[in-house]
mmCIF file of C-alpha atoms and ligand atoms in Angstrom:
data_model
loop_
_atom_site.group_PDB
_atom_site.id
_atom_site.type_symbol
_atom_site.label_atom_id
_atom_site.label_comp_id
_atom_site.label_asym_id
_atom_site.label_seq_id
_atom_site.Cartn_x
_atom_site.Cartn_y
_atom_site.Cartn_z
ATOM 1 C CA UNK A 1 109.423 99.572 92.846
ATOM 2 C CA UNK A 2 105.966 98.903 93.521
ATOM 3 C CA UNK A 3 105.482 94.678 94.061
ATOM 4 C CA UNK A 4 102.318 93.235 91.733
ATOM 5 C CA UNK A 5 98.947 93.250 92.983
ATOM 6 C CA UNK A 6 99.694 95.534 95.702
ATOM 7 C CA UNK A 7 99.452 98.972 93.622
ATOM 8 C CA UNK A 8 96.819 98.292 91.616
ATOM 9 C CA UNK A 9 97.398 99.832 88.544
ATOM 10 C CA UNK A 10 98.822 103.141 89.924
ATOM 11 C CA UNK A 11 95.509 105.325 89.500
ATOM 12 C CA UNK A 12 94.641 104.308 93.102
ATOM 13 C CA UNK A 13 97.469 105.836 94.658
ATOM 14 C CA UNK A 14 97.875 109.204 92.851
ATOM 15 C CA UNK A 15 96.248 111.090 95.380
ATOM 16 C CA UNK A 16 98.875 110.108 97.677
ATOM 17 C CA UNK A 17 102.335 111.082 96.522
ATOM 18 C CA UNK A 18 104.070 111.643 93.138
ATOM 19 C CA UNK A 19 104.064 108.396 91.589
ATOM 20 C CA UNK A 20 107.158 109.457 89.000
ATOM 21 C CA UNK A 21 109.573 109.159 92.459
ATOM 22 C CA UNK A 22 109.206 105.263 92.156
ATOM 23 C CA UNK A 23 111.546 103.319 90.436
ATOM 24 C CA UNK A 24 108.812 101.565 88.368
ATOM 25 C CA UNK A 25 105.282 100.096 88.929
ATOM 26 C CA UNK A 26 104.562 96.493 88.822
ATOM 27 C CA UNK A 27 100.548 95.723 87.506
ATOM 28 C CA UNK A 28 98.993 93.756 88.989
ATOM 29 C CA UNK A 29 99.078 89.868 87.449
ATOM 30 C CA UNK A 30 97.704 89.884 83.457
ATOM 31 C CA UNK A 31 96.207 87.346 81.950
ATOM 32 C CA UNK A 32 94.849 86.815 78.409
ATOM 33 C CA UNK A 33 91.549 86.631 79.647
ATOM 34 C CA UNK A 34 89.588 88.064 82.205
ATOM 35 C CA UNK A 35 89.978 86.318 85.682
ATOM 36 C CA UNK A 36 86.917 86.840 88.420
ATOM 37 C CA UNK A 37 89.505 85.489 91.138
ATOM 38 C CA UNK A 38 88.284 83.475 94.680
ATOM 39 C CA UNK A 39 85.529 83.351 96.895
ATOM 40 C CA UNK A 40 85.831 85.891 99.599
ATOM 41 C CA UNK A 41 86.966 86.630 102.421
ATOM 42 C CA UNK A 42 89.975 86.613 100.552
ATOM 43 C CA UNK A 43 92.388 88.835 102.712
ATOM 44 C CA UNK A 44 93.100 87.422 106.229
ATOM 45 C CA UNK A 45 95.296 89.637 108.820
ATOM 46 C CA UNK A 46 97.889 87.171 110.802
ATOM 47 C CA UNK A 47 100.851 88.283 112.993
ATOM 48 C CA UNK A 48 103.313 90.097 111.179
ATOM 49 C CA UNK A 49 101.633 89.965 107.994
ATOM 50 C CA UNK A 50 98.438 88.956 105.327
ATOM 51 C CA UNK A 51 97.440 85.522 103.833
ATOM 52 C CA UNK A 52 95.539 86.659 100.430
ATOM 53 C CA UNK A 53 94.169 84.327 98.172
ATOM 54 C CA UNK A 54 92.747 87.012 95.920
ATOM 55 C CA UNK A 55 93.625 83.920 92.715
ATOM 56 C CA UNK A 56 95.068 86.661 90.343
ATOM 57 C CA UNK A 57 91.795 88.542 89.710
ATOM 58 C CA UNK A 58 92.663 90.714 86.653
ATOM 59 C CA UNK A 59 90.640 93.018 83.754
ATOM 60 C CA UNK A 60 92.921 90.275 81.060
ATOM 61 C CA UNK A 61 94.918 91.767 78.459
ATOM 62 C CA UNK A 62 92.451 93.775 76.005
ATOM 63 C CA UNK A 63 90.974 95.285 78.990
ATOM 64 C CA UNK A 64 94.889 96.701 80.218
ATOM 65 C CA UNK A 65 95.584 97.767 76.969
ATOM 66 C CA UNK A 66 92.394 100.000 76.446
ATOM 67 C CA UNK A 67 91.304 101.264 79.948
ATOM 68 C CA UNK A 68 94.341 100.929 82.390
ATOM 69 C CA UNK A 69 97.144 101.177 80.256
ATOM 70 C CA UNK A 70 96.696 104.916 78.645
ATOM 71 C CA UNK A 71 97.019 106.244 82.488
ATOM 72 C CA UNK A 72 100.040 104.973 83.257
ATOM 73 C CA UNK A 73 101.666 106.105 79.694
ATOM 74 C CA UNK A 74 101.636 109.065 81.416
ATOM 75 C CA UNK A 75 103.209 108.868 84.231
ATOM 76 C CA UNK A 76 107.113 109.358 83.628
ATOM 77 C CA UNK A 77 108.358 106.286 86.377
ATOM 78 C CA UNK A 78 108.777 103.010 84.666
ATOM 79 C CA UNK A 79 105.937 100.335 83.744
ATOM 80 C CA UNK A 80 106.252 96.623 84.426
ATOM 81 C CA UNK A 81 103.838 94.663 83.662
ATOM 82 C CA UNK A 82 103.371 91.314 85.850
ATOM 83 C CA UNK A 83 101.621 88.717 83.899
ATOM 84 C CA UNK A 84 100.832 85.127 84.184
ATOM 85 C CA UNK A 85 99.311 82.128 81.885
ATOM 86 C CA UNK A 86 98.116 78.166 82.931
ATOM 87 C CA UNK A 87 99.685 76.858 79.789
ATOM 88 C CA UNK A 88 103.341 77.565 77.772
ATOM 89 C CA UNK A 89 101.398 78.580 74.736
ATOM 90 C CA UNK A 90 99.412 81.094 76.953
ATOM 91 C CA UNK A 91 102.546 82.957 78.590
ATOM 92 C CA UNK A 92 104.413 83.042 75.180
ATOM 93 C CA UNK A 93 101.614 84.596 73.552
ATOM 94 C CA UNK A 94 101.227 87.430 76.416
ATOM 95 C CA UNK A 95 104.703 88.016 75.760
ATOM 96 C CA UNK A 96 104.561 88.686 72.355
ATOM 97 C CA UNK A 97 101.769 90.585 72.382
ATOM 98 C CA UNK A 98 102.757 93.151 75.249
ATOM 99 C CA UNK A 99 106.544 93.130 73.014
ATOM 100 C CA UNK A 100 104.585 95.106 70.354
ATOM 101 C CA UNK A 101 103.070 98.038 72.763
ATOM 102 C CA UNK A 102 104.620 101.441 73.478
ATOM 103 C CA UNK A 103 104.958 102.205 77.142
ATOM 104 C CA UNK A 104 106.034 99.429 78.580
ATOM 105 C CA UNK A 105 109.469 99.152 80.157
ATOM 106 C CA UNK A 106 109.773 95.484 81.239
ATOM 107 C CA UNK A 107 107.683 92.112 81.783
ATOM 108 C CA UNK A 108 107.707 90.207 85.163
ATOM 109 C CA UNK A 109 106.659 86.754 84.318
ATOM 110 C CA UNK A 110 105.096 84.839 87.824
ATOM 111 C CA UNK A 111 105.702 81.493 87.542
ATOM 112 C CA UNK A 112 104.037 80.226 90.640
ATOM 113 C CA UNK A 113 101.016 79.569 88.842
ATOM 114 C CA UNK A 114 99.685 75.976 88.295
ATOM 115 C CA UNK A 115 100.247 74.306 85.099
ATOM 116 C CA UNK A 116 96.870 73.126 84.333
ATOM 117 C CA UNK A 117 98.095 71.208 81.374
ATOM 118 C CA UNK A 118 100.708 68.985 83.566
ATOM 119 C CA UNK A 119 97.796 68.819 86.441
ATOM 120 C CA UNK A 120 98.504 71.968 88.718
ATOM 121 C CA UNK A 121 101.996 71.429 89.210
ATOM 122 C CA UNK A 122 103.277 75.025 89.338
ATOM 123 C CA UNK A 123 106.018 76.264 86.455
ATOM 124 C CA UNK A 124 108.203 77.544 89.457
ATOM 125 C CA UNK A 125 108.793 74.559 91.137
ATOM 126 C CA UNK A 126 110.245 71.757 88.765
ATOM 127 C CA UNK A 127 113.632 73.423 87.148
ATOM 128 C CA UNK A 128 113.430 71.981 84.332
ATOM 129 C CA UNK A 129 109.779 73.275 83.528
ATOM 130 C CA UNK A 130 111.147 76.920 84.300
ATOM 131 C CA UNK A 131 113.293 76.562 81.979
ATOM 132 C CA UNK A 132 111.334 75.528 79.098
ATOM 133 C CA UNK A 133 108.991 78.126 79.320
ATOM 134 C CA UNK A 134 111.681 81.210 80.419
ATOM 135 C CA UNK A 135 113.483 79.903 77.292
ATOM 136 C CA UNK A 136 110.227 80.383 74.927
ATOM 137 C CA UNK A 137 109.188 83.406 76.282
ATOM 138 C CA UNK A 138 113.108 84.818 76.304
ATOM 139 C CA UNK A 139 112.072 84.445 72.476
ATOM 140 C CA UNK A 140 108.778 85.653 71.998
ATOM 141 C CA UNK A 141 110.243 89.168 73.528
ATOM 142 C CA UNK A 142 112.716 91.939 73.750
ATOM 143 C CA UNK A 143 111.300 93.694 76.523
ATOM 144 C CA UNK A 144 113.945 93.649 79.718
ATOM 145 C CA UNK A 145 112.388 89.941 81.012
ATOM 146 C CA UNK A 146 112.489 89.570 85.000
ATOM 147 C CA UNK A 147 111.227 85.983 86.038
ATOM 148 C CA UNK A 148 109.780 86.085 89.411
ATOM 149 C CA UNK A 149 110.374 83.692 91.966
ATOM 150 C CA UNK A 150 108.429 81.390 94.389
ATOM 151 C CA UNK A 151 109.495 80.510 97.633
ATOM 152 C CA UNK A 152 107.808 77.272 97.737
ATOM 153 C CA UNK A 153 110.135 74.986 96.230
ATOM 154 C CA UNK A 154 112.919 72.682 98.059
ATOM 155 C CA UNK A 155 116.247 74.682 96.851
ATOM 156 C CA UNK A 156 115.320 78.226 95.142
ATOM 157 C CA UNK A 157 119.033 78.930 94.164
ATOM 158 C CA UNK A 158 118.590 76.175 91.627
ATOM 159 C CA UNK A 159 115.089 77.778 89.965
ATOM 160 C CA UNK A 160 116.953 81.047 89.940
ATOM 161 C CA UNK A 161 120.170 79.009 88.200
ATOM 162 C CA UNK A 162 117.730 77.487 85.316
ATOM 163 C CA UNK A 163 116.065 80.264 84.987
ATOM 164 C CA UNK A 164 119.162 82.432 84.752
ATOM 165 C CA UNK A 165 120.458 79.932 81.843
ATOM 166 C CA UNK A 166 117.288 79.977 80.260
ATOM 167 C CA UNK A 167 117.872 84.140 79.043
ATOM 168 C CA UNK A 168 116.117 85.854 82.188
ATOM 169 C CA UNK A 169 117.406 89.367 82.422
ATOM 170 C CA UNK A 170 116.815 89.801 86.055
ATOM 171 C CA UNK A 171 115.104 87.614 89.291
ATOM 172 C CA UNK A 172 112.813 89.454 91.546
ATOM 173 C CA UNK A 173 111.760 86.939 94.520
ATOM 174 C CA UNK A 174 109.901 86.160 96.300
ATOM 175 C CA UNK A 175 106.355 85.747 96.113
ATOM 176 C CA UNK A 176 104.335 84.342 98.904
ATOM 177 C CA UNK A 177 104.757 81.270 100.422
ATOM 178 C CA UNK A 178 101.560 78.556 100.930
ATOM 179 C CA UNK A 179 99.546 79.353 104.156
ATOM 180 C CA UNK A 180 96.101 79.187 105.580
ATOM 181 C CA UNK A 181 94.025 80.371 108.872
ATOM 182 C CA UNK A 182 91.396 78.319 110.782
ATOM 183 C CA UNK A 183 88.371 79.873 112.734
ATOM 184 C CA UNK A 184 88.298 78.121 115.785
ATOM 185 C CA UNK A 185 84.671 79.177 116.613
ATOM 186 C CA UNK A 186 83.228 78.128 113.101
ATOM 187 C CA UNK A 187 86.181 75.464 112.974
ATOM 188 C CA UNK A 188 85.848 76.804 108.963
ATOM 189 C CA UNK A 189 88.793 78.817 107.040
ATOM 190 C CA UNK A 190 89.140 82.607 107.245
ATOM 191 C CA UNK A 191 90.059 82.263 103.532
ATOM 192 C CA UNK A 192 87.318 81.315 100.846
ATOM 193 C CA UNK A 193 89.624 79.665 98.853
ATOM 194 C CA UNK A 194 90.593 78.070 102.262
ATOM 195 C CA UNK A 195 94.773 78.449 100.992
ATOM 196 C CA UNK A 196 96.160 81.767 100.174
ATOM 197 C CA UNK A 197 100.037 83.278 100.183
ATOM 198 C CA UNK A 198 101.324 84.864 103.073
ATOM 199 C CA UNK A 199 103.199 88.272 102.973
ATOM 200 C CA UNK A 200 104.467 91.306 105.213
ATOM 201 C CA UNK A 201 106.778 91.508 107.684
ATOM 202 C CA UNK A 202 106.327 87.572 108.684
ATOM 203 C CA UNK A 203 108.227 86.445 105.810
ATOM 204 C CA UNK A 204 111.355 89.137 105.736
ATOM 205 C CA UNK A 205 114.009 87.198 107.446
ATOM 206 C CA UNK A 206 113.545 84.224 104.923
ATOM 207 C CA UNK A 207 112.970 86.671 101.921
ATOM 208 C CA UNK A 208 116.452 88.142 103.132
ATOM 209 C CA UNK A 209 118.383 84.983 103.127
ATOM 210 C CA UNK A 210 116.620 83.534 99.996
ATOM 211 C CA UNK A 211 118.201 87.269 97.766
ATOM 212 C CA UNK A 212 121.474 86.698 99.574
ATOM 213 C CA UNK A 213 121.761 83.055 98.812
ATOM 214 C CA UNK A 214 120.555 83.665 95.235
ATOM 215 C CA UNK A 215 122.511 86.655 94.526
ATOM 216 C CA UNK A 216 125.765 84.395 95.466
ATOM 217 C CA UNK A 217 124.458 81.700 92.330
ATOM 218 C CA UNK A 218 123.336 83.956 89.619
ATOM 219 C CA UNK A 219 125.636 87.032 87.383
ATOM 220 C CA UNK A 220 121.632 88.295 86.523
ATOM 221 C CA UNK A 221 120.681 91.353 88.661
ATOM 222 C CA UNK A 222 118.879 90.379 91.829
ATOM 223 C CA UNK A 223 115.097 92.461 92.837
ATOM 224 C CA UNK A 224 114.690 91.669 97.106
ATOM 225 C CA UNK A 225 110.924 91.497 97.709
ATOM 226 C CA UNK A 226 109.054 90.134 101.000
ATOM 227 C CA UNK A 227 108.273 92.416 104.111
ATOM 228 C CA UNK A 228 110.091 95.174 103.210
ATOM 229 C CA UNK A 229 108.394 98.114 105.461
ATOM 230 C CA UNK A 230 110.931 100.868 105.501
ATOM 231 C CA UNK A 231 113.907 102.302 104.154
ATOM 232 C CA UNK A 232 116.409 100.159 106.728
ATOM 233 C CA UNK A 233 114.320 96.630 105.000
ATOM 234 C CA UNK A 234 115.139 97.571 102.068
ATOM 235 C CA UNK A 235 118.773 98.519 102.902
ATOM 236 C CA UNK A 236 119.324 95.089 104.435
ATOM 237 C CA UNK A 237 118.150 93.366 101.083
ATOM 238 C CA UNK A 238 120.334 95.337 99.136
ATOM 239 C CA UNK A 239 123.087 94.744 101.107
ATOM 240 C CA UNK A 240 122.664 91.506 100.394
ATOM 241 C CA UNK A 241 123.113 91.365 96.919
ATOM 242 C CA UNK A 242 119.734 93.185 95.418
ATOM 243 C CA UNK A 243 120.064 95.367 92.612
ATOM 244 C CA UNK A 244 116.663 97.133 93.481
ATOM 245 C CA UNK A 245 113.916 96.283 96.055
ATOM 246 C CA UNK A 246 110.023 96.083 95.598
ATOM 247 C CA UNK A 247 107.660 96.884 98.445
ATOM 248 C CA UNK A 248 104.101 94.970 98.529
ATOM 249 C CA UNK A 249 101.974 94.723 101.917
ATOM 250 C CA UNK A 250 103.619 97.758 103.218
ATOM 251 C CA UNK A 251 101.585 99.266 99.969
ATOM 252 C CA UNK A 252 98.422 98.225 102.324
ATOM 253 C CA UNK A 253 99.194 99.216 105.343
ATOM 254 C CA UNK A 254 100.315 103.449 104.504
ATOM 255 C CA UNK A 255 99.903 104.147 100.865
ATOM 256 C CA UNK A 256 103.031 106.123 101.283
ATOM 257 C CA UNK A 257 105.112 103.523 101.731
ATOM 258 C CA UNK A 258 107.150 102.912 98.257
ATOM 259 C CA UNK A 259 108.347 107.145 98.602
ATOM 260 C CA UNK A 260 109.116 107.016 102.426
ATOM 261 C CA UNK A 261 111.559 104.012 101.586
ATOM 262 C CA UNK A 262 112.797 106.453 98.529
ATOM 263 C CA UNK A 263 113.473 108.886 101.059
ATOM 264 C CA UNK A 264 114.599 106.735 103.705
ATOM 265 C CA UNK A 265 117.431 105.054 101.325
ATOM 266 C CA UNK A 266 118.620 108.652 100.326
ATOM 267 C CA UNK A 267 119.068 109.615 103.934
ATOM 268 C CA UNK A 268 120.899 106.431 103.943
ATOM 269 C CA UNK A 269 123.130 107.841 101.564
ATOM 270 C CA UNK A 270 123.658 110.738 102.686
ATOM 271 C CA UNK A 271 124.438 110.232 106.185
ATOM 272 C CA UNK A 272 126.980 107.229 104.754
ATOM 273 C CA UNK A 273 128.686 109.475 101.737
ATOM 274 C CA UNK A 274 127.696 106.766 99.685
ATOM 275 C CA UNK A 275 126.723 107.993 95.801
ATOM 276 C CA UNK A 276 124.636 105.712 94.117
ATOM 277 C CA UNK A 277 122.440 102.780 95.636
ATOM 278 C CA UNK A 278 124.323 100.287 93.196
ATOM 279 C CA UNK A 279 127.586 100.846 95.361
ATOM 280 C CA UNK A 280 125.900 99.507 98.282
ATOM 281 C CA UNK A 281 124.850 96.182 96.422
ATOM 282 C CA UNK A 282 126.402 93.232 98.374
ATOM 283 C CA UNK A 283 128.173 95.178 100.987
ATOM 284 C CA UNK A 284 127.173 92.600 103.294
ATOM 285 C CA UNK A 285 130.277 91.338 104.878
ATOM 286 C CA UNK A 286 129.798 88.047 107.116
HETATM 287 C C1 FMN B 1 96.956 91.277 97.741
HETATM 288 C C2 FMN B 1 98.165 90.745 97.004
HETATM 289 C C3 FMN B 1 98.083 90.475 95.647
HETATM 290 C C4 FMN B 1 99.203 89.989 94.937
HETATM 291 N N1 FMN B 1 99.116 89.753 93.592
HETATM 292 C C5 FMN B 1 100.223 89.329 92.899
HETATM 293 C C6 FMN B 1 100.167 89.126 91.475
HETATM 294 O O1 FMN B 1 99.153 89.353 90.823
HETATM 295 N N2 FMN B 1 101.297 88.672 90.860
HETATM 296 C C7 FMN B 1 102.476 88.441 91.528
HETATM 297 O O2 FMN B 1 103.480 88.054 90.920
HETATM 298 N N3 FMN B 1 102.558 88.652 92.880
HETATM 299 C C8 FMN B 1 101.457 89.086 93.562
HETATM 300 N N4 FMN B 1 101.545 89.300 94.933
HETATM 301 C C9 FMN B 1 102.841 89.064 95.626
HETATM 302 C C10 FMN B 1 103.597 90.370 95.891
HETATM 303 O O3 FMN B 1 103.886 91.037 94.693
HETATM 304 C C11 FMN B 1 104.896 90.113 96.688
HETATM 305 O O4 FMN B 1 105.741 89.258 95.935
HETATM 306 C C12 FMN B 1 104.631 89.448 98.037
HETATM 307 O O5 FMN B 1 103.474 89.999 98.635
HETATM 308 C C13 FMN B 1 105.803 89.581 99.007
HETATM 309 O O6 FMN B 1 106.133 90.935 99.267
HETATM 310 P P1 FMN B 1 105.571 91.768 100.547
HETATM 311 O O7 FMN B 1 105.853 90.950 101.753
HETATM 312 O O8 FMN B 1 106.289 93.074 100.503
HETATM 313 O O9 FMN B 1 104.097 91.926 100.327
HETATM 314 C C14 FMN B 1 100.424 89.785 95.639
HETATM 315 C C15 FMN B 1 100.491 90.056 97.017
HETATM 316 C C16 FMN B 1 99.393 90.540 97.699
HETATM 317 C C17 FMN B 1 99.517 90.841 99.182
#
């Protein structure tokens, strides 16, 4: 799959490749209403990766519905669509209303947005608040529900745990973690928004053991995302216990990324006479 906010909507990359090889595309972030986003710049390259702070710029939901939506009803591959609120009421109320429209396969809720009503905190870092709101959401749809995880919390086995409990069909994680980048000449931020989330390659090794130590906790299929660049990235997170892989930053760096790790995996395959990629889920033998 295609991560959020990295594939746009999927008209961007047509020219590219055929977009029915992927697994499924992930929107980018919805919201009920429009969101401008942050200042620029608002895309900083580091070593081994990006800090964006981008602040979930999206069209809001009547805008998907009527001008991105039709395009990707007709595209066979799957459609996820990411979406976000700053209140309960907000997210439960996305999640009804996407439950009534044709054409979408499956919600991925982020949850590492802050909860303006309990003063920023985010709803992916207190348990007990992800649970709440998966558990109200759970309700308000039967669309195949994958919570997605943040990496900024103290223990993310136990977010995946509540979250699990809470009805979740699936986990994809992780999103960025926290980061920032200082000019030294203007001594000012390279990020308007001074804060933004890093991603790429930077954050693999810790994406890795974050799916391995959350596929050991949780019966709910596991999605590896963070710095996955090619086919042998991907591998290793499934290895590890994912059920299916999404590829983000790699998205911005060759637009051809998502089919050469399609290709890749199959040549995997192949060359290991191993059938289907679910056999290779939690091979990983320490
Ligand atoms: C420019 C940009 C925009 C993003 N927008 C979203 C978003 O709207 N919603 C979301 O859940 N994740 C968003 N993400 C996070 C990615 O989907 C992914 O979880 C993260 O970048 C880690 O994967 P990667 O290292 O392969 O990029 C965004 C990432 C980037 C780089």
């Amino acid at each position: 799959m295609v991560a959020s906010g990295t594939f746009g909507f999927g008209e961007e990359y047509e020219d590219f490749f055929d977009l029915n090889q992927l697994g499924a595309i992930i929107t980018k972030g919805i919201s009920l209403e429009p969101v401008i986003g942050n200042p620029p710049p608002r895309i900083f390259e580091t070593e081994g990766g990006i800090i964006n702070s981008i602040g979930l710029q999206n069209p809001g939901f009547k805008d998907f519905i009527e001008k991105k939506l039709p395009y990707c009803k007709k595209l066979k591959t799957h459609l996820i669509v990411n979406f976000f609120g700053t209140s309960q009421g907000e997210y439960v109320e996305l999640a009804k209303r996407f439950d009534e429209i044709l054409g979408i396969s499956g919600l991925e809720m982020n949850i590492s947005c802050p909860n303006i009503k309990r003063g920023g905190i985010t709803f992916g870092s207190d348990p007990r608040i992800a649970y709440r709101l998966v558990a109200k959401v759970r309700k308000a749809t039967k669309l195949t529900f994958i919570v997605k995880l943040s990496p900024n919390v103290t223990d993310i086995e136990v977010m995946a745990k509540s979250v699990e409990e809470a009805g979740a069909d699936a986990v994809s994680l992780i999103n960025t973690f926290r980061a920032m980048a200082v000019n030294i000449y203007s001594r000012k931020p390279e990020l308007g928004n001074i804060i933004g989330g890093l991603s790429g390659p930077a954050i693999k090794p810790v994406a890795l053991r974050m799916v391995w130590e959350v596929s050991r906790r949780v019966k709910i299929p596991v999605i590896g995302i963070g710095g996955i660049m090619k086919a042998e990235d991907a591998i290793e997170f499934i290895l590890v216990g994912a059920s299916a892989i999404q590829i983000g930053t790699a998205n911005l760096v060759d637009p051809k990324s998502g089919i050469n790790v399609v290709k890749g995996i199959n040549k995997y395959l192949v060359q290991n006479r191993v059938n289907r990629v679910r056999e290779l889920t939690g091979l990983f033998n320490p």
